[in-house]
Short mmCIF file of C-alpha atoms in Angstrom, two decimals:
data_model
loop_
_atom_site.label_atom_id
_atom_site.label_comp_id
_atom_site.label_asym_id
_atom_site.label_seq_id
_atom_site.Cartn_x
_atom_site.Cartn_y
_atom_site.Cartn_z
CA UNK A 1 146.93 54.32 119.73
CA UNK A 2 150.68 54.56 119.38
CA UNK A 3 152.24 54.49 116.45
CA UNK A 4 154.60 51.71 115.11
CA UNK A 5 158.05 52.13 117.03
CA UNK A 6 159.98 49.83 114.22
CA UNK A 7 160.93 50.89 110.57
CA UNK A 8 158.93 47.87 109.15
CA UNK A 9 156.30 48.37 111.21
CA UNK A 10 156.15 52.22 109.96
CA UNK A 11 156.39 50.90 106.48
CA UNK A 12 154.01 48.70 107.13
CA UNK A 13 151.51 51.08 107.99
CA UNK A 14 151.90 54.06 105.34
CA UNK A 15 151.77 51.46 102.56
CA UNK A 16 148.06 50.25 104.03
CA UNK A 17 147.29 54.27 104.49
CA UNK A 18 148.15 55.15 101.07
CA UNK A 19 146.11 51.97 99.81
CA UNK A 20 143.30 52.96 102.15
CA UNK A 21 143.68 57.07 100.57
CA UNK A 22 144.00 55.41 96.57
CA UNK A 23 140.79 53.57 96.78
CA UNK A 24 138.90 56.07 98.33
CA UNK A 25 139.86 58.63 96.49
CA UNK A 26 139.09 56.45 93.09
CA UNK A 27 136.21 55.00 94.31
CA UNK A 28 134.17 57.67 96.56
CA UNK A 29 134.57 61.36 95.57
CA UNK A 30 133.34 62.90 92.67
CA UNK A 31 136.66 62.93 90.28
CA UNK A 32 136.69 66.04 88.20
CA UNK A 33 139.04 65.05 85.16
CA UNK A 34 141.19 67.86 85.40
CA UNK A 35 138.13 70.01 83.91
CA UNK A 36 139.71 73.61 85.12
CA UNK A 37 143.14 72.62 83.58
CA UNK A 38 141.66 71.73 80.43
CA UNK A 39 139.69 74.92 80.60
CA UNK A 40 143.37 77.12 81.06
CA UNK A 41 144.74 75.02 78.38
CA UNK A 42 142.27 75.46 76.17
CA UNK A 43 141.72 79.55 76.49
CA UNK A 44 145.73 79.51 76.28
CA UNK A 45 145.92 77.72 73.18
CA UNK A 46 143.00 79.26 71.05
CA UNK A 47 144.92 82.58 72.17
CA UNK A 48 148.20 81.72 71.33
CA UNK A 49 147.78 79.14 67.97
CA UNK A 50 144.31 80.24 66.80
CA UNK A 51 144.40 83.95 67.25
CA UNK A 52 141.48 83.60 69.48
CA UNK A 53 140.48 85.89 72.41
CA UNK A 54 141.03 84.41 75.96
CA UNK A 55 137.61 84.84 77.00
CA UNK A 56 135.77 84.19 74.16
CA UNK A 57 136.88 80.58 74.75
CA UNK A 58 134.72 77.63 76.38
CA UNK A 59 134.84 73.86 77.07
CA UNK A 60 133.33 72.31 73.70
CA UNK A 61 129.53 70.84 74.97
CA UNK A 62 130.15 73.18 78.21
CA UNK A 63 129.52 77.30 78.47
CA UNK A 64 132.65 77.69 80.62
CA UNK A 65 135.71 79.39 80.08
CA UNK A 66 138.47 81.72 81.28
CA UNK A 67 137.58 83.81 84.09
CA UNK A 68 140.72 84.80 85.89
CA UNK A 69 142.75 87.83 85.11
CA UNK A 70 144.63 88.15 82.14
CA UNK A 71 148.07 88.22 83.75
CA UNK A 72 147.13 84.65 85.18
CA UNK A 73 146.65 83.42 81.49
CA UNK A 74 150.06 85.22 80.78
CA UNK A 75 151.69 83.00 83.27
CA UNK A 76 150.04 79.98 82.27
CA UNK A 77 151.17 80.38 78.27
CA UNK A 78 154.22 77.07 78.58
CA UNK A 79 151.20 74.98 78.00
CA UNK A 80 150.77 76.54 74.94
CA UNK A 81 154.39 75.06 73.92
CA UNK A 82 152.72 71.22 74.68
CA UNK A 83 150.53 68.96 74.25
CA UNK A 84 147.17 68.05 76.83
CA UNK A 85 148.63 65.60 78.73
CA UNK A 86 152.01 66.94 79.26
CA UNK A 87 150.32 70.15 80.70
CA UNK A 88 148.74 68.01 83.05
CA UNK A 89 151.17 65.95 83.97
CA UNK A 90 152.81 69.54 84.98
CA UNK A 91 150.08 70.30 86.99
CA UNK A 92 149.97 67.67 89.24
CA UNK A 93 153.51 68.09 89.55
CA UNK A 94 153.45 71.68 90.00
CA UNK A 95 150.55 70.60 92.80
CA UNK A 96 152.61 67.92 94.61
CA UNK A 97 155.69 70.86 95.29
CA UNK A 98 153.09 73.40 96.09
CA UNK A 99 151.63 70.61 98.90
CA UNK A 100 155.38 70.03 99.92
CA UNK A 101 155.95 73.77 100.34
CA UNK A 102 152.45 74.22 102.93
CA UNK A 103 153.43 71.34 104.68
CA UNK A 104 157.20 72.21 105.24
CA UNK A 105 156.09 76.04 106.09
CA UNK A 106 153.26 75.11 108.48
CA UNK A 107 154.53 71.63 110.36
CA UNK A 108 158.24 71.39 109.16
CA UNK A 109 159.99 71.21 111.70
CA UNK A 110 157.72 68.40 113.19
CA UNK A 111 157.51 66.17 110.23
CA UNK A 112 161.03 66.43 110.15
CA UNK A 113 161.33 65.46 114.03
CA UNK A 114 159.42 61.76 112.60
CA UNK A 115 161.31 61.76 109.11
CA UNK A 116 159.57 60.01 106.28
CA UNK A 117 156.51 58.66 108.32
CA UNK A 118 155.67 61.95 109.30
CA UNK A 119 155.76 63.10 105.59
CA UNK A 120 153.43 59.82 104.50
CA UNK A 121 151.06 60.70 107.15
CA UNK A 122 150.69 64.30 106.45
CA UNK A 123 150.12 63.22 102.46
CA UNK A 124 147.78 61.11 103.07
CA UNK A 125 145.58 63.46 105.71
CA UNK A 126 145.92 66.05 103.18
CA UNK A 127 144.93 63.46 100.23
CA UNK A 128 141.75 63.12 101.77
CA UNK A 129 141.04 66.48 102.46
CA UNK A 130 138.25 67.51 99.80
CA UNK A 131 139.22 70.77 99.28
CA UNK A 132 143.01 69.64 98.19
CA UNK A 133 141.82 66.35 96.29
CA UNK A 134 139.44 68.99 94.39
CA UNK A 135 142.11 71.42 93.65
CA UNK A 136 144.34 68.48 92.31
CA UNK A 137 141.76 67.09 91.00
CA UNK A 138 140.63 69.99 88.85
CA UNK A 139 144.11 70.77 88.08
CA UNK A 140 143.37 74.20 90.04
CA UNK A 141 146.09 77.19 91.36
CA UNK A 142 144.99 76.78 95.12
CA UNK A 143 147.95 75.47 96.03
CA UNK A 144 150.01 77.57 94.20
CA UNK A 145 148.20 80.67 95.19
CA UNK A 146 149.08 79.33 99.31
CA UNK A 147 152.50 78.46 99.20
CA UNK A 148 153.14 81.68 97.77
CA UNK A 149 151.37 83.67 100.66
CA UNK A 150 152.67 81.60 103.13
CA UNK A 151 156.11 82.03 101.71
CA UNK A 152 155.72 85.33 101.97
CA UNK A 153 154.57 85.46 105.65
CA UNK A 154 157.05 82.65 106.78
CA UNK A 155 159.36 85.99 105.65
CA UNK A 156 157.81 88.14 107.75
CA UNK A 157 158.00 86.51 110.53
CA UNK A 158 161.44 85.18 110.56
CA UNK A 159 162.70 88.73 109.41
CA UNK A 160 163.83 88.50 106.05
CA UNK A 161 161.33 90.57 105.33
CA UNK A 162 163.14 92.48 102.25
CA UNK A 163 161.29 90.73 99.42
CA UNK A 164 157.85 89.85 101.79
CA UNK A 165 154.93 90.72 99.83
CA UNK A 166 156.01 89.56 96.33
CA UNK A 167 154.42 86.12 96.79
CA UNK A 168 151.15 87.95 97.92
CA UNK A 169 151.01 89.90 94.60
CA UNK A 170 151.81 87.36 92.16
CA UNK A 171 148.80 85.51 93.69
CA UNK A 172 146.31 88.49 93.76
CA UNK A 173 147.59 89.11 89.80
CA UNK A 174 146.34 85.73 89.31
CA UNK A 175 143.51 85.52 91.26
CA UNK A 176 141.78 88.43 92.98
CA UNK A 177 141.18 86.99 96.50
CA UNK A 178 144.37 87.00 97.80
CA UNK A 179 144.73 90.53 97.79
CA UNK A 180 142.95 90.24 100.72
CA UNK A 181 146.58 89.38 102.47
CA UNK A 182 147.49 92.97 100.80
CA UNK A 183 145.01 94.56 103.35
CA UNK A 184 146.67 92.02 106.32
CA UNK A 185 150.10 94.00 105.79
CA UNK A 186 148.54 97.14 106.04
CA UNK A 187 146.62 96.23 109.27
CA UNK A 188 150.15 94.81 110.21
CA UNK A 189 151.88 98.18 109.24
CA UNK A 190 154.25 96.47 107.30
CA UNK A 191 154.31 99.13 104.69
CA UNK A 192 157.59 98.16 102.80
CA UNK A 193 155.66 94.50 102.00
CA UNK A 194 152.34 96.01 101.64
CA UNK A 195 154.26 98.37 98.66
CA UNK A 196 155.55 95.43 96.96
CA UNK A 197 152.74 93.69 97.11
CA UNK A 198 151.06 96.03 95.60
CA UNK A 199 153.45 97.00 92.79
CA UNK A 200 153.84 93.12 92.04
CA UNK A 201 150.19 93.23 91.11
CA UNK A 202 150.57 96.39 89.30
CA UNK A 203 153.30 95.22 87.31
CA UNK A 204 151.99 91.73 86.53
CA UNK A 205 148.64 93.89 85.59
CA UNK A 206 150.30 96.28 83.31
CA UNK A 207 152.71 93.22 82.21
CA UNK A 208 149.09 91.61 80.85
CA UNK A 209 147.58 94.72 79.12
CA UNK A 210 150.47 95.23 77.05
CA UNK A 211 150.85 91.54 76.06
CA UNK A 212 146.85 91.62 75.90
CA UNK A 213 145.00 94.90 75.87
CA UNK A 214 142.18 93.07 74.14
CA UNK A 215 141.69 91.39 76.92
CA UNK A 216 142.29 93.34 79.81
CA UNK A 217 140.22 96.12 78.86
CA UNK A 218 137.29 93.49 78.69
CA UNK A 219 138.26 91.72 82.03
CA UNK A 220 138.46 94.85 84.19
CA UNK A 221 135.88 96.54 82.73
CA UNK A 222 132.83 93.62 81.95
CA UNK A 223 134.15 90.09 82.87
CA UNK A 224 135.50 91.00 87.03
CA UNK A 225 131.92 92.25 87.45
CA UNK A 226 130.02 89.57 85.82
CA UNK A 227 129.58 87.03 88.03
CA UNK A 228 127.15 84.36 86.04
CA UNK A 229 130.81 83.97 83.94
CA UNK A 230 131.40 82.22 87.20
CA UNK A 231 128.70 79.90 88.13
CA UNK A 232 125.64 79.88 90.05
CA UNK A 233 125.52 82.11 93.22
CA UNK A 234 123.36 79.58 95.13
CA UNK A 235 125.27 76.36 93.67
CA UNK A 236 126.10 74.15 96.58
CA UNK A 237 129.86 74.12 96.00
CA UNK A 238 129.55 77.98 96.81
CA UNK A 239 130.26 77.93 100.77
CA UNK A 240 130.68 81.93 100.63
CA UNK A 241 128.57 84.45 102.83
CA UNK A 242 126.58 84.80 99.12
CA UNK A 243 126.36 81.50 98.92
CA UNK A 244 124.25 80.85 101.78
CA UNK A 245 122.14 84.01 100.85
CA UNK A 246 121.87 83.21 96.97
CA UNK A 247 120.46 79.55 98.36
CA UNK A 248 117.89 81.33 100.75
CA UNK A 249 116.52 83.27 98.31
CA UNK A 250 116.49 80.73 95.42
CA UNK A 251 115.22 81.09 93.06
CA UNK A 252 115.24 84.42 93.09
CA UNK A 253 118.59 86.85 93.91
CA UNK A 254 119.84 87.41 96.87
CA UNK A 255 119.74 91.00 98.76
CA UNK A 256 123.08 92.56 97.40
CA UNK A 257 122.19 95.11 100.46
CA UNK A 258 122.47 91.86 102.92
CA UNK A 259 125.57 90.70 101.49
CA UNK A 260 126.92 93.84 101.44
CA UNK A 261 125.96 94.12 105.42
CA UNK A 262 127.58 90.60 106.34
CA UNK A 263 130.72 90.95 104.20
CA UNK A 264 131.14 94.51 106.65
CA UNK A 265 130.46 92.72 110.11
CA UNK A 266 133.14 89.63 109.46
CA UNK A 267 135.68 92.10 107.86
CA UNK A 268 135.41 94.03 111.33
CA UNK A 269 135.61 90.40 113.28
CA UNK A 270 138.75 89.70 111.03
CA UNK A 271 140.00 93.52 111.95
CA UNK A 272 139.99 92.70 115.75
CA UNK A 273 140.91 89.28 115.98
CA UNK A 274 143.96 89.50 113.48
CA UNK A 275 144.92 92.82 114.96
CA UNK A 276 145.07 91.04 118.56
CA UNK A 277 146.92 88.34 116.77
CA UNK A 278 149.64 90.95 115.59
CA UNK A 279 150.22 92.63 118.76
CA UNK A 280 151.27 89.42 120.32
CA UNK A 281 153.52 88.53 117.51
CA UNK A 282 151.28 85.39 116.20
CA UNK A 283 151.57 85.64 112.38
CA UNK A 284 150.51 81.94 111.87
CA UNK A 285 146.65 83.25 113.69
CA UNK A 286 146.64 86.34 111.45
CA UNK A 287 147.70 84.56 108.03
CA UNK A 288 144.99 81.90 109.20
CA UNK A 289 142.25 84.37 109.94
CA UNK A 290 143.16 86.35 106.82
CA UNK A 291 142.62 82.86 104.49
CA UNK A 292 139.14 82.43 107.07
CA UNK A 293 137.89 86.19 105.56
CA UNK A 294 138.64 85.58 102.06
CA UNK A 295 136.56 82.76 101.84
CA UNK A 296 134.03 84.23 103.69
CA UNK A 297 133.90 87.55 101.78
CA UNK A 298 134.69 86.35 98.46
CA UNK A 299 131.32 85.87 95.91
CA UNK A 300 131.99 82.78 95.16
CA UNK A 301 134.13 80.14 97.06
CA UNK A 302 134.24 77.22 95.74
CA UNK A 303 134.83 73.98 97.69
CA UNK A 304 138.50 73.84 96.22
CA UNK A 305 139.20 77.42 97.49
CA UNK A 306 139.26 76.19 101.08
CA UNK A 307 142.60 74.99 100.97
CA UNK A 308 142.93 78.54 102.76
CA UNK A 309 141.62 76.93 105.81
CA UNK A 310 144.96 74.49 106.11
CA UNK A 311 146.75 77.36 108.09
CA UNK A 312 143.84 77.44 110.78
CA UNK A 313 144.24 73.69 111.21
CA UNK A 314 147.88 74.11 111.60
CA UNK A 315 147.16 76.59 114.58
CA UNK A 316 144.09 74.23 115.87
CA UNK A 317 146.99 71.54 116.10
CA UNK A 318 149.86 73.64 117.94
CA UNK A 319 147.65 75.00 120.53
CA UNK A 320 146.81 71.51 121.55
CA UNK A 321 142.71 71.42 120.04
CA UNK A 322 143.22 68.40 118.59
CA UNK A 323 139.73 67.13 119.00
CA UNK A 324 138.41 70.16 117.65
CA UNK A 325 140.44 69.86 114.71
CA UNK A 326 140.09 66.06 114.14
CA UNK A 327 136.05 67.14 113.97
CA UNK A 328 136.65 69.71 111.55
CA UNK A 329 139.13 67.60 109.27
CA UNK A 330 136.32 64.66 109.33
CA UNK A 331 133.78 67.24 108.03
CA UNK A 332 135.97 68.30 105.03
CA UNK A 333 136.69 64.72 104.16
CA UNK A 334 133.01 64.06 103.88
CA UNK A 335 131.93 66.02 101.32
CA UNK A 336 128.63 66.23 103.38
CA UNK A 337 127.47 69.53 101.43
CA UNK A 338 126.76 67.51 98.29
CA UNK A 339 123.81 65.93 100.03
CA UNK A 340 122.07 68.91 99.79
CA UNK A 341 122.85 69.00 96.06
CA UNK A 342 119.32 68.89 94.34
CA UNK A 343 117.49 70.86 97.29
CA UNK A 344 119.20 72.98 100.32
CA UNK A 345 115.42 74.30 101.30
CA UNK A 346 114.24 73.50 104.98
CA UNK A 347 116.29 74.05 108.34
CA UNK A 348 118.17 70.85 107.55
CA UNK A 349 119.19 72.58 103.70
CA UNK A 350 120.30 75.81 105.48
CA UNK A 351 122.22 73.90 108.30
CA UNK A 352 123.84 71.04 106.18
CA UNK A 353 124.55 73.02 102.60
CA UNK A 354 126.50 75.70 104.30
CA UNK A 355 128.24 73.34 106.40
CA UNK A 356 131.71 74.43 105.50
CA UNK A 357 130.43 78.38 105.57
CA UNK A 358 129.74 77.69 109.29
CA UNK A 359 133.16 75.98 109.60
CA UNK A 360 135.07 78.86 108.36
CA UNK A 361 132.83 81.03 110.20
CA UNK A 362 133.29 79.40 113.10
CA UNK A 363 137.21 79.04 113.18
CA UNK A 364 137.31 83.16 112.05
CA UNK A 365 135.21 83.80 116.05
CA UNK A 366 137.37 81.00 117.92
CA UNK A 367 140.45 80.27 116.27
CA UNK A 368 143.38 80.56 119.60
CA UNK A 369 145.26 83.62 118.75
CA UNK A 370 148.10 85.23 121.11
CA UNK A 371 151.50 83.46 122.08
CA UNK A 372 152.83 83.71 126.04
CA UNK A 373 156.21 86.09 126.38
CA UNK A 374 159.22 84.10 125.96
CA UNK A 375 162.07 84.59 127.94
CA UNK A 376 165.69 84.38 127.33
CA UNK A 377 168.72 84.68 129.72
CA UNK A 378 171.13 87.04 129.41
CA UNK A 379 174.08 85.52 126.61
CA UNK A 380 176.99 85.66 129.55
CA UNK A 381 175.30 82.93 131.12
CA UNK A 382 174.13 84.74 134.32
CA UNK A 383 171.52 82.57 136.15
CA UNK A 384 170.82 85.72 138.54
CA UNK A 385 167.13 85.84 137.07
CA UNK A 386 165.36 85.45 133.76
CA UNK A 387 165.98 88.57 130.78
CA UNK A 388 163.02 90.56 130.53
CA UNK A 389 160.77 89.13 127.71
CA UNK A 390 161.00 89.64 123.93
CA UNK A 391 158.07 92.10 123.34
CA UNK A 392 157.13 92.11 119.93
CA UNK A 393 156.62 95.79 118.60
CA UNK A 394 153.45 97.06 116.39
CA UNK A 395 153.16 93.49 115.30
CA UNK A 396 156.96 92.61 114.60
CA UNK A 397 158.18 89.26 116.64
CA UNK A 398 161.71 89.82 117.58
CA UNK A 399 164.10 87.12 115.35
CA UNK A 400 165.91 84.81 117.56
CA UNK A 401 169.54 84.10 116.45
CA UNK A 402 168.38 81.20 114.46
CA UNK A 403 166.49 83.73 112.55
CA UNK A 404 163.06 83.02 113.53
CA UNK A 405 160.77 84.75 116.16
CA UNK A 406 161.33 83.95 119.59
CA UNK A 407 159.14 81.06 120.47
CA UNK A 408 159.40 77.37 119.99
CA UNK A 409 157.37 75.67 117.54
CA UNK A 410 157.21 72.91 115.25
CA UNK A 411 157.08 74.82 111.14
CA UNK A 412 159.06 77.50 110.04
CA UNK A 413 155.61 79.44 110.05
CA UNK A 414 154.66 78.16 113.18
CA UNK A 415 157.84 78.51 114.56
CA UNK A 416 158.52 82.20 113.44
CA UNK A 417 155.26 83.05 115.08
CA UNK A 418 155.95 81.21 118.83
CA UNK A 419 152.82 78.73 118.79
CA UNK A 420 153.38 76.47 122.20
CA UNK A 421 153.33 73.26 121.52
CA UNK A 422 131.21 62.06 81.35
CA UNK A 423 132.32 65.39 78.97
CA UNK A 424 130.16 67.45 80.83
CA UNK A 425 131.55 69.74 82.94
CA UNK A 426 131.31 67.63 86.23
CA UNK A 427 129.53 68.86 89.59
CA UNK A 428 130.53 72.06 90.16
CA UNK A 429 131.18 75.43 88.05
CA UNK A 430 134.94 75.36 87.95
CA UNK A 431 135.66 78.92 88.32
CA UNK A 432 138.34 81.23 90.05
#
């Protein structure tokens, strides 16, 4: 079906696509009254106007608290300065530029080519999407924590790479996970970025002991390895590699030696495809793959933390597997995990609670990577023959004069890399 070729007609339709996306998403999915938030706000003020110890603080009638590091509730001390509703009134709006910023990096350029529509459309698939309307939701950093790597790659690969890598570690000084993109710059010998990554977190780190000590010294050395501060391993929100292990061997634990085995044969998978990906230039495949492994890998990924899977759509939908990624997309609007809520025993428990696990899997084995040599002729206009192609080196796509790699594409991102074409806490353990 073609979409409306008149302005009113275009109106027409986002209005009854928004109204469509409001119902649903007030009617169907599970809201989660901004429970994370009001977990943040709460450690942050007992800290700051109580003299209280970050994670000594819970939810009153919950057992949850503060589990990131202590530089992350160092950044999030202006909600100290306000009231509950002001913070999240922040939040969402802090949310709504972090979905602007994914959007404009990964699919720019095209949502520019159909102006406003294309923007309406892309808010509305992504309002849908249960991993973003759970991270909104929640009042969760997901989005943040994204637009800041992908900022940081969309640098890379247009080569203004001289600050690339501080986005990366202000998100891994928040959260842990994405230091996982630390390890991508190394495999991408990027050492400059990988440096200032790395001395981002450091800083932020040491930044957070001194305005904490209290509470770093009990983060790094009992809260980072306590993982019941978290949740439940074998909770069916968890769609990690220990996920699907906690919920076969529930209710006992899960083989750490198991885990231990899996988390070392998809970090190798992630090694080979990404470093494939690199050689050809394609940053927008190795950024994707790299959000695929930290999901995978991480103990605990929550449903919300697979907003990291938005960059593997964006590279389903520029090399042309459209069907493959309208499947996909349906799945993660269905929230068809939850059905397996009360029991995930039996074939039809392992196959339908780790759904998303096999998703994610699934995209880290198959996910197109590569981009065909582009060729340019030679700038005085001789038509004598095509210039040889722009080889990217170790990794590196050459810039174009616009600044971005060689290539066309249809996002900054894309572009850069050459892609063708009730007052309990509610149903999930809102951690990390």
């Amino acid at each position: 079906m073609r979409p409306p070729r008149t302005e009113r007609g275009r109106l027409v339709l986002a209005l009854c696509l928004a109204a469509a996306v409001t119902v649903f998403t007030a009617t169907v999915p599970l809201l989660r009254g901004w429970f994370d938030l009001r977990v943040y706000y709460g450690a942050v003020n007992t800290w700051v106007h109580h003299g209280g110890r970050i994670y000594d603080y819970q939810v009153p009638g919950t057992t949850y608290g503060f589990t990131y590091p202590p530089f992350a509730a160092l950044s999030m001390l202006p909600m100290a300065l306000v009231d509950l509703n002001a913070a999240i009134a922040g939040a969402l709006l802090l949310n709504l530029v972090a979905v602007a910023a994914v959007l404009w990096i990964l699919v720019g350029q095209e949502l520019r080519r159909h102006g406003w529509f294309g923007w309406a459309l892309a808010a509305c698939a992504l309002a849908l999407l249960e991993p973003v309307r759970d991270t909104v939701s929640f009042g969760q950093v997901n989005l943040l924590l994204l637009a800041l790597v992908l900022a940081d790659g969309w640098l890379l690969s247009s080569g203004r790479g001289r600050w690339a890598g501080a986005g990366i570690g202000l998100a891994a000084a928040v959260k842990l996970t994405p230091a996982v993109f630390i390890g991508l710059l190394l495999l991408a010998r990027r050492w400059r970025a990988a440096a200032v990554a790395t001395a981002v977190t450091a800083v932020a780190t040491v930044l957070a002991a001194w305005a904490a000590p209290d509470a770093s010294r009990f983060y790094w050395t009992h809260a980072v390895w306590d993982t019941t501060r978290v949740g439940r391993l074998d909770y069916v929100s968890n769609q990690s590699l220990q996920g699907v292990l906690a919920r076969l061997a529930a209710p006992g634990e899960p083989s750490r030696a198991a885990w231990a085995l899996a988390v070392v044969l998809v970090l190798a998978v992630w090694v080979w495809r990404t470093h494939r990906a690199l050689r050809s230039g394609d940053w927008p495949a190795a950024i994707a793959l790299t959000g695929l492994v930290s999901c995978l890998i991480s103990p605990i990924t929550w449903v919300h933390h697979l907003v990291w899977l938005l960059p593997s759509f964006a590279v389903l939908v520029h090399a042309r597997r459209l069907r493959i990624a309208a499947v996909l997309y349906g799945l993660l609007c269905s929230s068809v995990v939850w059905l397996w809520f009360d029991d995930a025993s039996g074939l039809d428990g392992f196959l339908g609670s780790n759904t998303y696990v096999w998703i994610t899997l699934g995209l880290l084995l198959t996910l197109p990577t590569g981009r065909p040599q582009v060729t340019h002729r030679p700038l005085t206009g001789s038509t004598s023959g095509p210039a040889p192609a722009t080889v990217p080196v170790s990794g590196r796509p050459v810039p174009s004069p616009s600044g971005f790699a060689a290539g066309g594409a249809t996002g900054p991102l894309l572009e850069a890399g050459g892609r063708p074409g009730t007052e309990e806490p509610p149903a999930h353990t809102p951690r990390s």
